[in-house]
Structure formats: structure tokens, C-alpha cells
PDB file of C-alpha atoms in Angstrom:
ATOM      1  CA  MET S 169     -54.316  -8.590 -62.832  1.00  0.00           C
ATOM      2  CA  THR S 170     -53.139  -9.273 -66.340  1.00  0.00           C
ATOM      3  CA  PRO S 171     -49.482  -9.918 -67.224  1.00  0.00           C
ATOM      4  CA  THR S 172     -49.450  -6.638 -69.142  1.00  0.00           C
ATOM      5  CA  SER S 173     -50.622  -4.637 -66.120  1.00  0.00           C
ATOM      6  CA  VAL S 174     -48.014  -6.330 -63.902  1.00  0.00           C
ATOM      7  CA  ILE S 175     -45.268  -5.369 -66.382  1.00  0.00           C
ATOM      8  CA  LEU S 176     -46.633  -1.808 -66.479  1.00  0.00           C
ATOM      9  CA  LEU S 177     -46.610  -1.555 -62.664  1.00  0.00           C
ATOM     10  CA  ILE S 178     -43.043  -2.847 -62.498  1.00  0.00           C
ATOM     11  CA  ALA S 179     -41.954  -0.366 -65.164  1.00  0.00           C
ATOM     12  CA  LEU S 180     -43.637   2.528 -63.322  1.00  0.00           C
ATOM     13  CA  ALA S 181     -42.017   1.539 -60.025  1.00  0.00           C
ATOM     14  CA  ALA S 182     -38.605   1.276 -61.685  1.00  0.00           C
ATOM     15  CA  ALA S 183     -39.023   4.693 -63.327  1.00  0.00           C
ATOM     16  CA  GLY S 184     -39.124   6.375 -59.904  1.00  0.00           C
ATOM     17  CA  GLN S 185     -35.910   4.761 -58.728  1.00  0.00           C
ATOM     18  CA  ALA S 186     -32.377   5.114 -59.995  1.00  0.00           C
ATOM     19  CA  ARG S 187     -30.512   2.088 -61.230  1.00  0.00           C
ATOM     20  CA  SER S 188     -27.708   1.299 -58.858  1.00  0.00           C
ATOM     21  CA  ALA S 189     -24.195   1.429 -60.288  1.00  0.00           C
ATOM     22  CA  PRO S 190     -20.892   0.882 -58.483  1.00  0.00           C
ATOM     23  CA  PRO S 191     -18.402   3.759 -58.487  1.00  0.00           C
ATOM     24  CA  ASP S 192     -16.521   4.425 -61.696  1.00  0.00           C
ATOM     25  CA  ASP S 193     -12.879   3.241 -61.401  1.00  0.00           C
ATOM     26  CA  LEU S 194     -11.476   6.606 -62.487  1.00  0.00           C
ATOM     27  CA  GLU S 195     -13.625   8.504 -60.002  1.00  0.00           C
ATOM     28  CA  ARG S 196     -12.589   6.114 -57.249  1.00  0.00           C
ATOM     29  CA  GLN S 197      -8.884   6.599 -58.087  1.00  0.00           C
ATOM     30  CA  ARG S 198      -9.306  10.383 -58.135  1.00  0.00           C
ATOM     31  CA  LEU S 199     -10.891  10.361 -54.694  1.00  0.00           C
ATOM     32  CA  ILE S 200      -8.156   8.130 -53.299  1.00  0.00           C
ATOM     33  CA  ALA S 201      -5.444  10.358 -54.773  1.00  0.00           C
ATOM     34  CA  HIS S 202      -7.016  13.537 -53.396  1.00  0.00           C
ATOM     35  CA  PHE S 203      -7.570  12.063 -49.923  1.00  0.00           C
ATOM     36  CA  GLU S 204      -4.006  10.728 -49.768  1.00  0.00           C
ATOM     37  CA  MET S 205      -2.608  14.049 -51.019  1.00  0.00           C
ATOM     38  CA  THR S 206      -4.419  16.183 -48.452  1.00  0.00           C
ATOM     39  CA  GLU S 207      -3.634  13.807 -45.587  1.00  0.00           C
ATOM     40  CA  SER S 208       0.102  13.793 -46.280  1.00  0.00           C
ATOM     41  CA  TRP S 209       0.152  17.517 -47.128  1.00  0.00           C
ATOM     42  CA  LEU S 210      -1.444  18.401 -43.772  1.00  0.00           C
ATOM     43  CA  ALA S 211       1.054  16.229 -41.899  1.00  0.00           C
ATOM     44  CA  ASP S 212       3.959  17.820 -43.789  1.00  0.00           C
ATOM     45  CA  GLU S 213       2.758  21.362 -43.068  1.00  0.00           C
ATOM     46  CA  VAL S 214       2.665  20.823 -39.297  1.00  0.00           C
ATOM     47  CA  ALA S 215       5.463  18.270 -38.833  1.00  0.00           C
ATOM     48  CA  THR S 216       8.248  20.549 -37.612  1.00  0.00           C
ATOM     49  CA  LEU S 217       6.261  23.301 -35.909  1.00  0.00           C
ATOM     50  CA  SER S 218       6.942  24.294 -32.309  1.00  0.00           C
ATOM     51  CA  PRO S 219       4.139  24.715 -29.731  1.00  0.00           C
ATOM     52  CA  ASP S 220       4.435  28.508 -30.119  1.00  0.00           C
ATOM     53  CA  GLN S 221       4.075  28.222 -33.889  1.00  0.00           C
ATOM     54  CA  LEU S 222       1.106  25.842 -33.590  1.00  0.00           C
ATOM     55  CA  LYS S 223      -0.694  28.240 -31.226  1.00  0.00           C
ATOM     56  CA  PHE S 224       0.211  31.504 -32.965  1.00  0.00           C
ATOM     57  CA  ARG S 225      -2.796  33.637 -33.972  1.00  0.00           C
ATOM     58  CA  PRO S 226      -2.347  36.308 -36.656  1.00  0.00           C
ATOM     59  CA  SER S 227      -4.980  38.379 -34.825  1.00  0.00           C
ATOM     60  CA  PRO S 228      -6.867  37.924 -31.536  1.00  0.00           C
ATOM     61  CA  ASN S 229      -9.942  36.309 -33.132  1.00  0.00           C
ATOM     62  CA  ALA S 230      -8.094  34.367 -35.845  1.00  0.00           C
ATOM     63  CA  TRP S 231      -7.524  30.628 -35.723  1.00  0.00           C
ATOM     64  CA  SER S 232      -4.169  29.131 -34.925  1.00  0.00           C
ATOM     65  CA  ILE S 233      -2.714  26.227 -36.892  1.00  0.00           C
ATOM     66  CA  LEU S 234      -3.770  23.867 -34.102  1.00  0.00           C
ATOM     67  CA  ASP S 235      -7.292  25.329 -34.347  1.00  0.00           C
ATOM     68  CA  CYS S 236      -7.318  24.578 -38.086  1.00  0.00           C
ATOM     69  CA  VAL S 237      -6.458  20.923 -37.474  1.00  0.00           C
ATOM     70  CA  GLU S 238      -9.040  20.642 -34.685  1.00  0.00           C
ATOM     71  CA  HIS S 239     -11.632  22.153 -37.047  1.00  0.00           C
ATOM     72  CA  LEU S 240     -10.803  19.490 -39.632  1.00  0.00           C
ATOM     73  CA  ASP S 241     -11.283  16.776 -37.023  1.00  0.00           C
ATOM     74  CA  LEU S 242     -14.685  18.180 -36.042  1.00  0.00           C
ATOM     75  CA  ALA S 243     -15.871  18.947 -39.565  1.00  0.00           C
ATOM     76  CA  GLU S 244     -14.791  15.697 -41.210  1.00  0.00           C
ATOM     77  CA  ALA S 245     -16.579  13.692 -38.513  1.00  0.00           C
ATOM     78  CA  GLU S 246     -19.778  15.656 -39.246  1.00  0.00           C
ATOM     79  CA  TYR S 247     -19.368  15.319 -43.006  1.00  0.00           C
ATOM     80  CA  TRP S 248     -18.759  11.574 -42.717  1.00  0.00           C
ATOM     81  CA  LYS S 249     -21.995  11.151 -40.713  1.00  0.00           C
ATOM     82  CA  MET S 250     -23.864  13.057 -43.413  1.00  0.00           C
ATOM     83  CA  MET S 251     -22.323  10.834 -46.080  1.00  0.00           C
ATOM     84  CA  LYS S 252     -23.361   7.632 -44.312  1.00  0.00           C
ATOM     85  CA  SER S 253     -26.861   8.999 -43.796  1.00  0.00           C
ATOM     86  CA  ALA S 254     -27.194   9.920 -47.480  1.00  0.00           C
ATOM     87  CA  MET S 255     -26.028   6.473 -48.558  1.00  0.00           C
ATOM     88  CA  ALA S 256     -28.629   4.856 -46.272  1.00  0.00           C
ATOM     89  CA  ALA S 257     -31.411   6.756 -48.073  1.00  0.00           C
ATOM     90  CA  PRO S 258     -32.934   5.494 -51.315  1.00  0.00           C
ATOM     91  CA  ALA S 259     -31.141   6.300 -54.553  1.00  0.00           C
ATOM     92  CA  THR S 260     -32.639   8.979 -56.750  1.00  0.00           C
ATOM     93  CA  ARG S 261     -32.637   9.952 -60.412  1.00  0.00           C
ATOM     94  CA  LYS S 262     -32.318  13.638 -59.502  1.00  0.00           C
ATOM     95  CA  ARG S 263     -29.129  15.348 -60.621  1.00  0.00           C
ATOM     96  CA  THR S 264     -27.344  18.034 -58.711  1.00  0.00           C
ATOM     97  CA  PRO S 265     -26.647  21.428 -60.312  1.00  0.00           C
ATOM     98  CA  SER S 266     -23.163  21.250 -58.836  1.00  0.00           C
ATOM     99  CA  THR S 267     -20.169  19.984 -60.804  1.00  0.00           C
ATOM    100  CA  ASP S 268     -17.084  18.107 -59.695  1.00  0.00           C
ATOM    101  CA  ILE S 269     -14.939  21.083 -60.652  1.00  0.00           C
ATOM    102  CA  ASP S 270     -17.003  23.294 -58.305  1.00  0.00           C
ATOM    103  CA  ARG S 271     -15.902  21.044 -55.465  1.00  0.00           C
ATOM    104  CA  MET S 272     -12.271  21.231 -56.567  1.00  0.00           C
ATOM    105  CA  TRP S 273     -12.332  25.039 -56.723  1.00  0.00           C
ATOM    106  CA  TYR S 274     -13.746  25.138 -53.203  1.00  0.00           C
ATOM    107  CA  GLY S 275     -10.451  23.722 -51.960  1.00  0.00           C
ATOM    108  CA  ILE S 276      -8.318  26.118 -53.988  1.00  0.00           C
ATOM    109  CA  ASP S 277     -10.108  29.478 -53.905  1.00  0.00           C
ATOM    110  CA  ARG S 278     -10.095  31.106 -50.470  1.00  0.00           C
ATOM    111  CA  THR S 279     -11.379  34.491 -51.661  1.00  0.00           C
ATOM    112  CA  GLU S 280     -14.822  33.762 -50.222  1.00  0.00           C
ATOM    113  CA  ARG S 281     -14.703  33.058 -46.507  1.00  0.00           C
ATOM    114  CA  THR S 282     -17.546  32.194 -44.177  1.00  0.00           C
ATOM    115  CA  LYS S 283     -17.885  31.599 -40.463  1.00  0.00           C
ATOM    116  CA  THR S 284     -18.144  27.943 -39.521  1.00  0.00           C
ATOM    117  CA  VAL S 285     -21.023  26.433 -37.574  1.00  0.00           C
ATOM    118  CA  PRO S 286     -20.660  26.076 -33.772  1.00  0.00           C
ATOM    119  CA  SER S 287     -20.299  22.265 -33.913  1.00  0.00           C
ATOM    120  CA  GLU S 288     -17.186  22.666 -36.112  1.00  0.00           C
ATOM    121  CA  THR S 289     -15.654  25.598 -34.218  1.00  0.00           C
ATOM    122  CA  PRO S 290     -12.359  24.723 -32.484  1.00  0.00           C
ATOM    123  CA  LYS S 291     -12.484  24.745 -28.690  1.00  0.00           C
ATOM    124  CA  SER S 292      -8.789  24.161 -27.893  1.00  0.00           C
ATOM    125  CA  ALA S 293      -9.495  20.510 -27.163  1.00  0.00           C
ATOM    126  CA  TYR S 294      -5.994  19.310 -28.096  1.00  0.00           C
ATOM    127  CA  PRO S 295      -2.882  19.972 -25.998  1.00  0.00           C
ATOM    128  CA  GLY S 296      -0.658  19.479 -29.049  1.00  0.00           C
ATOM    129  CA  ILE S 297      -0.583  18.447 -32.680  1.00  0.00           C
ATOM    130  CA  ASP S 298       0.024  14.695 -32.223  1.00  0.00           C
ATOM    131  CA  PRO S 299      -3.416  13.772 -30.831  1.00  0.00           C
ATOM    132  CA  ALA S 300      -5.139  16.088 -33.326  1.00  0.00           C
ATOM    133  CA  LEU S 301      -3.309  14.478 -36.258  1.00  0.00           C
ATOM    134  CA  LYS S 302      -3.974  11.001 -34.857  1.00  0.00           C
ATOM    135  CA  ASP S 303      -7.736  11.665 -34.825  1.00  0.00           C
ATOM    136  CA  PHE S 304      -7.542  13.115 -38.346  1.00  0.00           C
ATOM    137  CA  ARG S 305      -5.666  10.070 -39.665  1.00  0.00           C
ATOM    138  CA  THR S 306      -7.954   7.592 -37.903  1.00  0.00           C
ATOM    139  CA  LEU S 307     -11.071   8.940 -39.597  1.00  0.00           C
ATOM    140  CA  ARG S 308      -9.222   9.307 -42.892  1.00  0.00           C
ATOM    141  CA  ALA S 309      -8.286   5.607 -42.734  1.00  0.00           C
ATOM    142  CA  THR S 310     -11.977   4.744 -42.299  1.00  0.00           C
ATOM    143  CA  MET S 311     -13.019   6.944 -45.214  1.00  0.00           C
ATOM    144  CA  LEU S 312     -10.244   5.656 -47.472  1.00  0.00           C
ATOM    145  CA  THR S 313     -11.216   2.056 -46.741  1.00  0.00           C
ATOM    146  CA  TYR S 314     -14.768   2.934 -47.724  1.00  0.00           C
ATOM    147  CA  ILE S 315     -13.638   4.692 -50.920  1.00  0.00           C
ATOM    148  CA  ARG S 316     -11.437   1.747 -51.911  1.00  0.00           C
ATOM    149  CA  THR S 317     -14.050  -0.944 -51.293  1.00  0.00           C
ATOM    150  CA  SER S 318     -17.530   0.549 -51.640  1.00  0.00           C
ATOM    151  CA  GLN S 319     -19.813  -0.749 -54.358  1.00  0.00           C
ATOM    152  CA  GLU S 320     -22.492   1.819 -53.512  1.00  0.00           C
ATOM    153  CA  ASP S 321     -23.812   4.199 -56.146  1.00  0.00           C
ATOM    154  CA  TRP S 322     -22.384   7.594 -55.172  1.00  0.00           C
ATOM    155  CA  ARG S 323     -23.861   9.476 -58.130  1.00  0.00           C
ATOM    156  CA  HIS S 324     -27.483   8.656 -57.288  1.00  0.00           C
ATOM    157  CA  HIS S 325     -27.430   9.621 -53.622  1.00  0.00           C
ATOM    158  CA  LEU S 326     -27.757  13.296 -52.772  1.00  0.00           C
ATOM    159  CA  ILE S 327     -26.627  15.036 -49.596  1.00  0.00           C
ATOM    160  CA  PRO S 328     -29.766  16.636 -48.085  1.00  0.00           C
ATOM    161  CA  ASN S 329     -29.784  20.460 -48.181  1.00  0.00           C
ATOM    162  CA  TRP S 330     -26.614  20.602 -50.290  1.00  0.00           C
ATOM    163  CA  ASP S 331     -26.198  20.700 -54.068  1.00  0.00           C
ATOM    164  CA  ARG S 332     -23.892  17.682 -54.121  1.00  0.00           C
ATOM    165  CA  ASP S 333     -24.141  14.006 -54.881  1.00  0.00           C
ATOM    166  CA  ALA S 334     -22.266  11.589 -52.613  1.00  0.00           C
ATOM    167  CA  TYR S 335     -19.203  11.482 -54.880  1.00  0.00           C
ATOM    168  CA  GLN S 336     -19.001  15.278 -54.880  1.00  0.00           C
ATOM    169  CA  TRP S 337     -19.502  15.251 -51.122  1.00  0.00           C
ATOM    170  CA  MET S 338     -16.496  12.993 -50.626  1.00  0.00           C
ATOM    171  CA  LEU S 339     -14.497  15.198 -52.972  1.00  0.00           C
ATOM    172  CA  MET S 340     -15.629  18.217 -50.938  1.00  0.00           C
ATOM    173  CA  ILE S 341     -14.409  16.608 -47.698  1.00  0.00           C
ATOM    174  CA  SER S 342     -10.895  16.385 -49.074  1.00  0.00           C
ATOM    175  CA  ALA S 343     -11.096  19.799 -50.778  1.00  0.00           C
ATOM    176  CA  HIS S 344     -12.236  21.295 -47.472  1.00  0.00           C
ATOM    177  CA  SER S 345      -9.058  20.057 -45.811  1.00  0.00           C
ATOM    178  CA  GLN S 346      -7.050  21.496 -48.720  1.00  0.00           C
ATOM    179  CA  ARG S 347      -8.742  24.839 -48.068  1.00  0.00           C
ATOM    180  CA  HIS S 348      -7.563  24.787 -44.451  1.00  0.00           C
ATOM    181  CA  ILE S 349      -4.079  23.603 -45.396  1.00  0.00           C
ATOM    182  CA  LEU S 350      -3.870  26.781 -47.469  1.00  0.00           C
ATOM    183  CA  GLN S 351      -5.050  28.691 -44.401  1.00  0.00           C
ATOM    184  CA  ILE S 352      -2.219  27.077 -42.404  1.00  0.00           C
ATOM    185  CA  ARG S 353       0.238  28.220 -45.068  1.00  0.00           C
ATOM    186  CA  GLU S 354      -1.151  31.753 -44.808  1.00  0.00           C
ATOM    187  CA  ILE S 355      -0.615  31.700 -41.035  1.00  0.00           C
ATOM    188  CA  LYS S 356       2.961  30.511 -41.517  1.00  0.00           C
ATOM    189  CA  HIS S 357       3.612  33.441 -43.867  1.00  0.00           C
ATOM    190  CA  ASP S 358       2.319  36.058 -41.432  1.00  0.00           C
ATOM    191  CA  PRO S 359       5.121  38.574 -40.665  1.00  0.00           C
ATOM    192  CA  ALA S 360       4.673  37.985 -36.927  1.00  0.00           C
ATOM    193  CA  PHE S 361       4.816  34.171 -37.165  1.00  0.00           C
ATOM    194  CA  PRO S 362       7.367  32.891 -34.599  1.00  0.00           C
ATOM    195  CA  HIS S 363      10.667  31.572 -36.002  1.00  0.00           C
TER     196      HIS S 363
END
């Protein structure tokens, strides 16, 4: 094999793989800020609620506030597994059609609602808010440590079957909790909510 053909083979191999780049400092700071905001916001929303308020359902099939927190515990654990799996896969040059702002709007706009998957459906596993919040904060601490310290290339790893790169996926995790914090606020504003 000639030196020229070796160089050509190396160039062809490199063309199929993305160059690895550590997270952008601004993107990292935005993720940290959003994660910290949603964690403290959730805790504030439920801090002074009584057991009756935590278990109140606006309608027979609606979720209670405690259900919302349990759902976040279940969902974020699933999303974190998907994130780790995506980061273990090879990087890619493919770009996602999604944008960061799409992920942000997901947390704000509750006009479109869908039924969650069975693995993320609350099953009344928590007797009260303290253990549910403890589990939420424990996983959040793990994710925040990762966000603060990771040197992995989030933009060149895609989440399988979703139109998001790993950075957008992490943003979605926090935006998803924001979405359910807004749901908690809606429950608290129901005319029948216990006072």
C-alpha cells in the first residue's frame, strides 16, 4: 500500500465519523441554569401542601400533584438511561431537524397533551411528597454532576427514534419537568382544590 492510499483510507474513515468536541461553555451553563431552576421550582410548588392537597384530583382520571412528581421520577430515570445509551454509541455527523427552541417550547406550551407510556405512569408508589422529592433530587444531582463535568460531544450523539441530539435531550428532560410543574400549578388553581 502506498503512502497516498493510506492517507486516502484515513481520510475516508474520518469522513464517516464526527469530530469529537466538548460541550460549549454557554450551552453547558444554560443546561445547568435550567436544571437548577426546574428543581427548585418543583420543590417550591409542593413545599407547603397538605396530604389532601397533594392527593387531590381535579377529575377521577386526572393526576394528582403527587402523581405528577412520581411521573417525573419515573420519566427522568428512563430519559437518563436513554441519554447514557446514546452517549455510548458512536458519534455521528447527522444533524437533527429539531431545534433547541423546540425543546424549550415543549416545557412551556401545554396546549398539546398526550398520554404517557405505561412505564412512566404513576402507580401511587409514594406515601408522601418527601420520598418522591428525595428520589427526584438524587437523580438530578447525578445529572447535574454529569452536565458540569462531561467532556463528551453532545451535539454529535443522537437519541434513537427521537429528533434530538444529546444536548437537546438533556434540555428536554428539564423542560419536561417544567411542563409538569405547570400542570401542578393548574391543579392548584382548580376551583375544588382543598384550602
